[in-house]
Each structure stands twice: as C-alpha cells, then as structure tokens.
C-alpha cells in the first residue's frame, strides 16, 4: 500500500479513544502507557479479555474506538515451524478480524509486523514497498496479516518492527546478561544483521503517527543504524557492568535454529520521512536510554 495514498473521509479526525488488544504483551504494555501519557482514553484488553481469533468478539470489542492497536500475536518463531496453523490463526485471521471490525466502526488500526516478511538476503536497507518473501512459517503468517490489514482499509497502519526488547517481556538482552552472569561467557552469532529496537520507541512512534494523521500504509518502526546479535550482546553485557569480552562471536552455521534467520534484516525509513514523522534514533543511543529500565538489577552478592 502506498503511504502517500489519501485517507478516506469516513475516518473521524478525533483520535482519543484507544483500544489496545494483546495488552499484556511486551509491546502492548508500552503502547498502553504511551497512549495514556499522550492523554488518550485507553482500554487495555488482554488475551483473557479478547481472543482475536473470534471475529464476533472483535466486532463487539471495537465499538466506540477511534484507534485500535493490535498487540496480539503468535511470536514463537521456532514453534511456528511446527504450528503454522495456530500461528496463522492469530497473526493472519486475528489481524483480519481486527482490521475488518476497525474499518466497520471507522477506527484506525495500528498493526505491528516484522522484518521476517523479507527474505533477509539484501545488502541495502529494505524499502517499505520491497517485495515480501518470507523464509519462515512465522514470516508467512505475518505477511498474510499485513495483507489482510491493508486490504480491509487503506487507512490502517502496518508498523514493521524487529529485534524488540522492552521491560515487560523476555527478550535477547535480558537472556544474554543472565547467561553471561551464570556461565561467565556466551557465544553469539556475528553474521546476522538487524536493528535492535525498544518497545517504548515503537509505542511512541505509533502515538506520533496517529497525531500526525500519517497516511495509511506500511512504515518501518525500527531503530536506525544496524548491528549483529554479537554487537548487541556486547552492548547489553556492558550496560549490565560485565566485561564485554564475555561475549564471543560465533556463526549461524554453528547455531542452527528450527526457523531460518535472516542474514540481513535492515529496514529503511523513507515512508516515515515522507510523512514528516521522525524515525526512531540510532540503536546504540536508544539502548543506552533503555538499558536501566529493561535489564533487571544485578543480583546482590
Ligand atoms: N518480539 C520481537 O522481537 C518482534 C520482532 C518483530 C516483530 N514483532 C511483532 O511485534 C508485535 C508485538 O510483539 P511482542 O514481542 O510484544 O509479543 P508478545 O510479548 O509475545 O505478546 C503477544 C501477546 O499476544 C497475546 N496473544 C496471543 N494469542 C492471542 C489471541 N488469540 N488473542 C489475543 N491475544 C493473544 C499473548 O498472550 P499470551 O502470552 O497469553 O499468549 C501476548 O500477550 C507482534 O506483532 C510481533 O509479531 C516482534
């Protein structure tokens, strides 16, 4: 979908009533906080409150909303290889249910997606309209979700993000620091490149996109710059006060996972710039800002 496309007139200009589904997820929690901090009325629904695979329940839950944020997802990338129908039910059917219900009530849907919709074999940042070619089951289900969202309404926003970390969930820097503390050293792949991104920055970007009445379409909600997992692991252990040398480089060949991982998963931010919305800053600066709130305090000796 072209981000320059005009918004339909049926969409209400005031965007004050936010509904966040999947609100207990790592990103969902920060969206609830960011939208409240921006002065919006926010209803937060966890999976227990709303199962997005239930179309009728979605229609009922979305009544009265101006903005809907889909924090619900099947995010177990490796498990999805053997449970693709379950992942599809949440990531594609669930997204379609929310997108149709949002269009019906004139609400704008913000739908997070992933760098895994791309093949990950490029050598320059992926543009928003680059062809999708997912290599994993998870990526296929997320690509289907994107399509369903933009087919339901050109006013909706797909925010592709990647390598997320945040206070409210398990994630890479937390795991690396724990393992480095427990074992004194950890091997981390140095041949996969991407953009470590703070959930709080994605949440803030969602609020800013809505405030700017940004055109519907696809945007890339990742930090700028790029890093390997090894680079990010060293930054994580340094922030925890450990010796960066505790992180040793290894290769994808030595660390095989059930789902293929992209070698180059760097996303460009031109659509944000065209919409006059500032992209998230450089990943190192953002990690420095985030680390103390994301990492648990060092255990007492
Ligand atoms: N994490 C990353 O590195 C990453 C990278 C790229 C893109 N993304 C995308 O960013 C978004 C947010 O990811 P996240 O890391 O915040 O995910 P998360 O922490 O795994 O949260 C997902 C939430 O969705 C809920 N959920 C699962 N099935 C549901 C259903 N049928 N109905 C309602 N809720 C359901 C989960 O509840 P339960 O816990 O009870 O199952 C969980 O609270 C997702 O769209 C993901 O694809 C994430």
Coordinates of C-alpha atoms and ligand atoms in Angstrom, one line a residue:
X1 CA 0.0 0.0 0.0
X2 CA 1.3 3.4 -0.9
X3 CA 1.9 5.6 2.1
X4 CA 1.2 8.6 0.0
X5 CA -2.4 7.5 -0.5
X6 CA -5.2 9.8 0.6
X7 CA -7.2 8.9 3.7
X8 CA -10.8 8.1 3.2
X9 CA -13.2 10.8 4.5
X10 CA -15.2 8.4 6.6
X11 CA -12.5 8.3 9.2
X12 CA -13.1 10.5 12.3
X13 CA -10.5 13.2 12.8
X14 CA -10.5 12.9 16.6
X15 CA -8.4 10.0 17.8
X16 CA -8.9 10.0 21.5
X17 CA -10.3 6.5 22.4
X18 CA -7.6 3.9 22.0
X19 CA -8.2 0.2 22.3
X20 CA -5.1 -2.0 22.8
X21 CA -5.6 -5.7 22.3
X22 CA -3.0 -8.2 23.4
X23 CA -2.3 -5.6 26.0
X24 CA -0.2 -7.9 28.3
X25 CA 2.4 -8.4 25.6
X26 CA 5.8 -6.8 25.7
X27 CA 4.8 -4.1 23.1
X28 CA 1.2 -3.9 24.2
X29 CA 2.2 -2.8 27.7
X30 CA 4.3 0.1 26.4
X31 CA 1.6 1.1 23.9
X32 CA -1.0 1.4 26.8
X33 CA 1.5 3.5 28.7
X34 CA 2.5 5.8 25.8
X35 CA -1.1 6.4 24.7
X36 CA -2.2 7.2 28.3
X37 CA 0.8 9.5 28.7
X38 CA -0.3 11.3 25.5
X39 CA -3.7 12.0 27.1
X40 CA -5.8 9.4 25.3
X41 CA -8.5 7.3 26.9
X42 CA -7.1 3.8 26.7
X43 CA -9.0 0.5 27.1
X44 CA -6.5 -2.4 27.5
X45 CA -7.7 -5.9 26.7
X46 CA -5.5 -8.9 27.4
X47 CA -5.9 -12.3 25.7
X48 CA -8.3 -13.3 28.5
X49 CA -10.5 -10.3 27.7
X50 CA -10.4 -10.7 23.9
X51 CA -9.3 -13.6 21.7
X52 CA -8.5 -12.0 18.3
X53 CA -9.4 -15.2 16.5
X54 CA -13.0 -14.7 17.5
X55 CA -14.5 -12.4 14.8
X56 CA -17.7 -11.6 16.6
X57 CA -15.9 -10.8 19.8
X58 CA -13.6 -8.4 17.9
X59 CA -16.6 -6.6 16.3
X60 CA -18.2 -6.2 19.8
X61 CA -15.0 -5.1 21.5
X62 CA -14.1 -2.4 18.9
X63 CA -17.4 -0.5 19.1
X64 CA -16.6 3.2 20.0
X65 CA -12.9 3.0 19.4
X66 CA -11.0 5.7 17.4
X67 CA -7.7 3.9 17.3
X68 CA -7.1 0.1 17.7
X69 CA -3.6 -1.3 18.3
X70 CA -3.0 -5.0 17.7
X71 CA -0.6 -6.2 20.4
X72 CA -1.8 -9.7 19.9
X73 CA 0.5 -12.1 18.1
X74 CA 1.9 -15.7 17.9
X75 CA 5.6 -14.7 18.4
X76 CA 7.2 -18.1 19.0
X77 CA 9.2 -18.1 15.8
X78 CA 10.7 -21.6 16.1
X79 CA 7.5 -23.2 17.3
X80 CA 5.6 -21.7 14.4
X81 CA 7.6 -24.0 12.1
X82 CA 5.6 -27.0 13.5
X83 CA 2.4 -25.0 14.5
X84 CA 1.8 -22.8 11.4
X85 CA -2.0 -23.2 11.5
X86 CA -2.0 -21.9 15.1
X87 CA 0.3 -19.0 14.2
X88 CA -1.8 -18.2 11.1
X89 CA -5.0 -18.1 13.3
X90 CA -3.6 -15.3 15.4
X91 CA -1.2 -13.5 13.0
X92 CA -3.4 -13.6 9.9
X93 CA -7.0 -14.4 10.8
X94 CA -6.8 -12.4 14.1
X95 CA -5.4 -9.4 12.2
X96 CA -8.1 -9.7 9.5
X97 CA -10.8 -9.8 12.2
X98 CA -9.5 -6.6 13.9
X99 CA -8.9 -4.9 10.5
X100 CA -12.5 -5.5 9.3
X101 CA -14.0 -4.6 12.6
X102 CA -11.9 -1.4 12.8
X103 CA -13.0 -0.4 9.3
X104 CA -16.6 -1.0 10.2
X105 CA -16.5 1.4 13.1
X106 CA -14.3 3.9 11.4
X107 CA -11.3 3.3 13.6
X108 CA -7.7 3.3 12.5
X109 CA -5.9 0.0 13.1
X110 CA -2.2 0.0 14.0
X111 CA -0.8 -3.4 13.2
X112 CA 2.8 -4.3 14.2
X113 CA 4.5 -6.6 11.7
X114 CA 8.1 -7.9 11.3
X115 CA 11.3 -7.8 9.3
X116 CA 10.7 -11.6 8.8
X117 CA 8.3 -10.8 5.9
X118 CA 11.5 -10.3 3.9
X119 CA 14.0 -12.8 2.6
X120 CA 16.8 -11.2 4.6
X121 CA 19.4 -11.6 1.8
X122 CA 19.6 -8.0 0.7
X123 CA 22.7 -5.8 1.0
X124 CA 20.9 -2.4 1.4
X125 CA 18.0 -1.5 3.7
X126 CA 14.6 -2.8 2.7
X127 CA 12.2 -0.2 1.5
X128 CA 8.6 -0.3 2.7
X129 CA 7.4 -1.5 -0.7
X130 CA 10.2 -4.1 -1.3
X131 CA 8.7 -7.5 -2.3
X132 CA 7.9 -9.7 0.7
X133 CA 9.4 -13.2 0.5
X134 CA 9.2 -14.8 4.0
X135 CA 11.5 -17.7 4.7
X136 CA 9.8 -18.9 7.9
X137 CA 6.3 -20.0 8.9
X138 CA 6.1 -17.1 11.3
X139 CA 7.1 -14.7 8.5
X140 CA 4.4 -16.2 6.2
X141 CA 1.7 -15.7 8.8
X142 CA 2.8 -12.2 9.5
X143 CA 2.9 -11.3 5.7
X144 CA -0.7 -12.7 5.4
X145 CA -1.7 -10.5 8.4
X146 CA -0.2 -7.4 6.7
X147 CA -2.1 -8.1 3.5
X148 CA -5.4 -8.6 5.4
X149 CA -5.0 -5.3 7.3
X150 CA -4.3 -3.2 4.3
X151 CA -7.0 -5.0 2.2
X152 CA -9.6 -4.1 4.9
X153 CA -8.7 -0.4 4.9
X154 CA -6.1 1.8 3.2
X155 CA -6.3 4.0 6.3
X156 CA -4.7 1.3 8.5
X157 CA -1.1 1.4 9.5
X158 CA 1.3 -1.5 9.4
X159 CA 4.4 -0.9 11.5
X160 CA 7.1 -3.4 10.7
X161 CA 9.5 -3.7 13.6
X162 CA 12.3 -6.1 14.6
X163 CA 14.7 -7.3 17.3
X164 CA 12.4 -6.0 20.1
X165 CA 13.4 -5.6 23.7
X166 CA 11.4 -4.0 26.5
X167 CA 10.8 -4.1 30.2
X168 CA 7.6 -6.1 30.0
X169 CA 8.7 -9.4 28.4
X170 CA 11.5 -11.9 27.9
X171 CA 14.0 -10.8 25.3
X172 CA 17.5 -11.0 23.9
X173 CA 19.5 -8.6 26.1
X174 CA 17.8 -10.0 29.3
X175 CA 18.7 -13.5 28.3
X176 CA 22.3 -12.7 27.3
X177 CA 23.0 -10.9 30.5
X178 CA 21.5 -13.7 32.6
X179 CA 23.6 -16.3 30.7
X180 CA 26.8 -14.2 30.9
X181 CA 26.3 -13.9 34.7
X182 CA 25.5 -17.6 35.2
X183 CA 28.2 -19.1 32.9
X184 CA 30.8 -16.3 32.7
X185 CA 30.7 -16.3 28.9
X186 CA 28.3 -16.7 25.9
X187 CA 28.7 -17.4 22.2
X188 CA 26.6 -15.1 20.0
X189 CA 26.2 -15.1 16.2
X190 CA 28.0 -12.3 14.4
X191 CA 26.7 -12.9 10.9
X192 CA 23.1 -11.8 11.2
X193 CA 22.5 -8.1 10.9
X194 CA 19.4 -6.1 12.1
X195 CA 18.1 -3.2 14.2
X196 CA 17.7 -3.7 18.0
X197 CA 14.5 -1.7 18.8
X198 CA 13.0 -0.7 22.1
X199 CA 9.2 -1.4 22.5
X200 CA 8.8 2.0 24.1
X201 CA 10.1 3.7 21.0
X202 CA 7.7 1.7 18.8
X203 CA 4.8 2.7 21.1
X204 CA 5.9 6.3 21.0
X205 CA 6.1 6.2 17.2
X206 CA 2.6 4.8 17.0
X207 CA 1.3 7.7 19.0
X208 CA 3.2 10.2 16.9
X209 CA 2.0 8.6 13.6
X210 CA -1.6 9.0 14.7
X211 CA -1.1 12.5 16.0
X212 CA 0.4 13.4 12.6
X213 CA -2.5 11.9 10.8
X214 CA 0.0 10.0 8.7
X215 CA -1.3 8.5 5.5
X216 CA -2.3 4.8 5.7
X217 CA 0.2 2.2 4.6
X218 CA 3.3 0.5 5.7
X219 CA 6.0 2.1 7.9
X220 CA 9.2 0.7 9.4
X221 CA 9.3 1.0 13.1
X222 CA 12.9 0.1 13.9
X223 CA 15.9 1.9 15.3
X224 CA 18.4 3.4 12.8
X225 CA 21.8 2.0 12.1
X226 CA 22.4 -1.7 12.3
X227 CA 24.2 -4.3 14.4
X228 CA 24.8 -8.0 14.6
X229 CA 23.5 -10.0 17.5
X230 CA 27.1 -10.1 18.7
X231 CA 27.3 -6.3 18.7
X232 CA 24.0 -6.1 20.6
X233 CA 25.1 -8.7 23.1
X234 CA 28.3 -6.8 23.9
X235 CA 26.3 -3.6 24.4
X236 CA 23.9 -5.5 26.7
X237 CA 26.6 -7.0 28.9
X238 CA 28.5 -3.7 29.1
X239 CA 25.3 -2.0 30.3
X240 CA 25.0 -4.6 33.0
X241 CA 28.5 -3.8 34.2
X242 CA 30.0 -7.1 32.9
X243 CA 33.1 -7.5 30.7
X244 CA 32.1 -7.2 27.0
X245 CA 34.8 -9.9 26.3
X246 CA 32.4 -12.4 28.0
X247 CA 30.5 -12.3 24.6
X248 CA 32.3 -14.4 22.0
X249 CA 31.5 -14.4 18.2
X250 CA 30.0 -17.4 16.5
X251 CA 28.3 -18.2 13.2
X252 CA 24.7 -19.2 12.2
X253 CA 26.2 -22.5 10.9
X254 CA 27.3 -23.3 14.5
X255 CA 24.0 -22.2 16.0
X256 CA 21.2 -23.7 13.9
X257 CA 17.6 -23.0 14.8
X258 CA 14.4 -24.6 13.6
X259 CA 13.3 -21.4 11.7
X260 CA 15.8 -19.9 9.3
X261 CA 17.0 -16.5 10.4
X262 CA 17.7 -13.6 8.0
X263 CA 21.3 -12.6 7.5
X264 CA 20.4 -9.0 6.6
X265 CA 17.3 -7.6 8.2
X266 CA 17.8 -3.9 8.0
X267 CA 14.8 -1.7 7.2
X268 CA 14.8 1.8 5.7
X269 CA 12.7 4.6 7.0
X270 CA 11.8 6.6 3.9
X271 CA 8.0 6.4 4.4
X272 CA 8.3 8.0 7.9
X273 CA 10.4 10.8 6.4
X274 CA 7.8 11.3 3.6
X275 CA 5.1 11.6 6.2
X276 CA 7.1 14.1 8.2
X277 CA 7.4 11.8 11.2
X278 CA 10.9 11.4 12.8
X279 CA 12.2 7.9 12.7
X280 CA 13.5 6.2 15.9
X281 CA 17.1 7.1 16.6
X282 CA 20.3 5.1 16.4
X283 CA 20.1 1.7 18.1
X284 CA 23.1 2.4 20.4
X285 CA 21.7 5.6 21.7
X286 CA 18.3 4.1 22.2
X287 CA 19.8 1.1 24.0
X288 CA 21.7 3.4 26.3
X289 CA 18.5 5.2 27.1
X290 CA 16.6 1.9 27.6
X291 CA 19.0 -0.4 29.4
X292 CA 18.4 0.6 33.0
X293 CA 14.7 0.1 32.7
X294 CA 14.9 -3.1 30.6
X295 CA 17.6 -5.1 32.5
X296 CA 16.9 -6.4 35.9
X297 CA 19.2 -5.0 38.7
X298 CA 22.3 -7.0 39.3
X299 CA 21.8 -9.7 41.9
X300 CA 23.2 -8.9 45.4
X301 CA 26.4 -10.7 46.2
Ligands
LIG1 N1 9.5 -9.6 19.8 C1 10.2 -9.3 18.7 O1 11.4 -9.3 18.6 C2 9.4 -8.8 17.4 C3 10.1 -8.6 16.3 C4 9.4 -8.2 15.1 C5 8.1 -8.0 15.2 N2 7.4 -8.3 16.3 C6 5.9 -8.1 16.3 O2 5.6 -7.1 17.3 C7 4.4 -7.4 17.9 C8 4.5 -7.4 19.4 O3 5.4 -8.5 19.8 P1 5.7 -8.8 21.3 O4 7.1 -9.2 21.4 O5 5.2 -7.7 22.2 O6 4.8 -10.1 21.5 P2 4.4 -10.8 22.9 O7 5.2 -10.2 24.0 O8 4.6 -12.3 22.6 O9 2.9 -10.5 23.1 C9 1.9 -11.0 22.3 C10 0.6 -11.0 23.1 O10 -0.4 -11.5 22.3 C11 -1.2 -12.4 23.1 N3 -2.0 -13.3 22.3 C12 -1.6 -14.4 21.7 N4 -2.6 -15.0 21.1 C13 -3.7 -14.2 21.2 C14 -5.0 -14.3 20.8 N5 -5.5 -15.3 20.1 N6 -5.9 -13.3 21.2 C15 -5.4 -12.2 21.9 N7 -4.1 -12.1 22.3 C16 -3.3 -13.1 22.0 C17 -0.2 -13.1 24.0 O11 -0.9 -13.6 25.1 P3 -0.3 -14.9 25.9 O12 1.1 -14.5 26.3 O13 -1.3 -15.2 26.9 O14 -0.2 -16.0 24.8 C18 0.7 -11.9 24.4 O15 0.2 -11.2 25.5 C19 3.9 -8.7 17.2 O16 3.0 -8.4 16.2 C20 5.2 -9.3 16.7 O17 4.9 -10.1 15.6 C21 8.0 -8.7 17.5

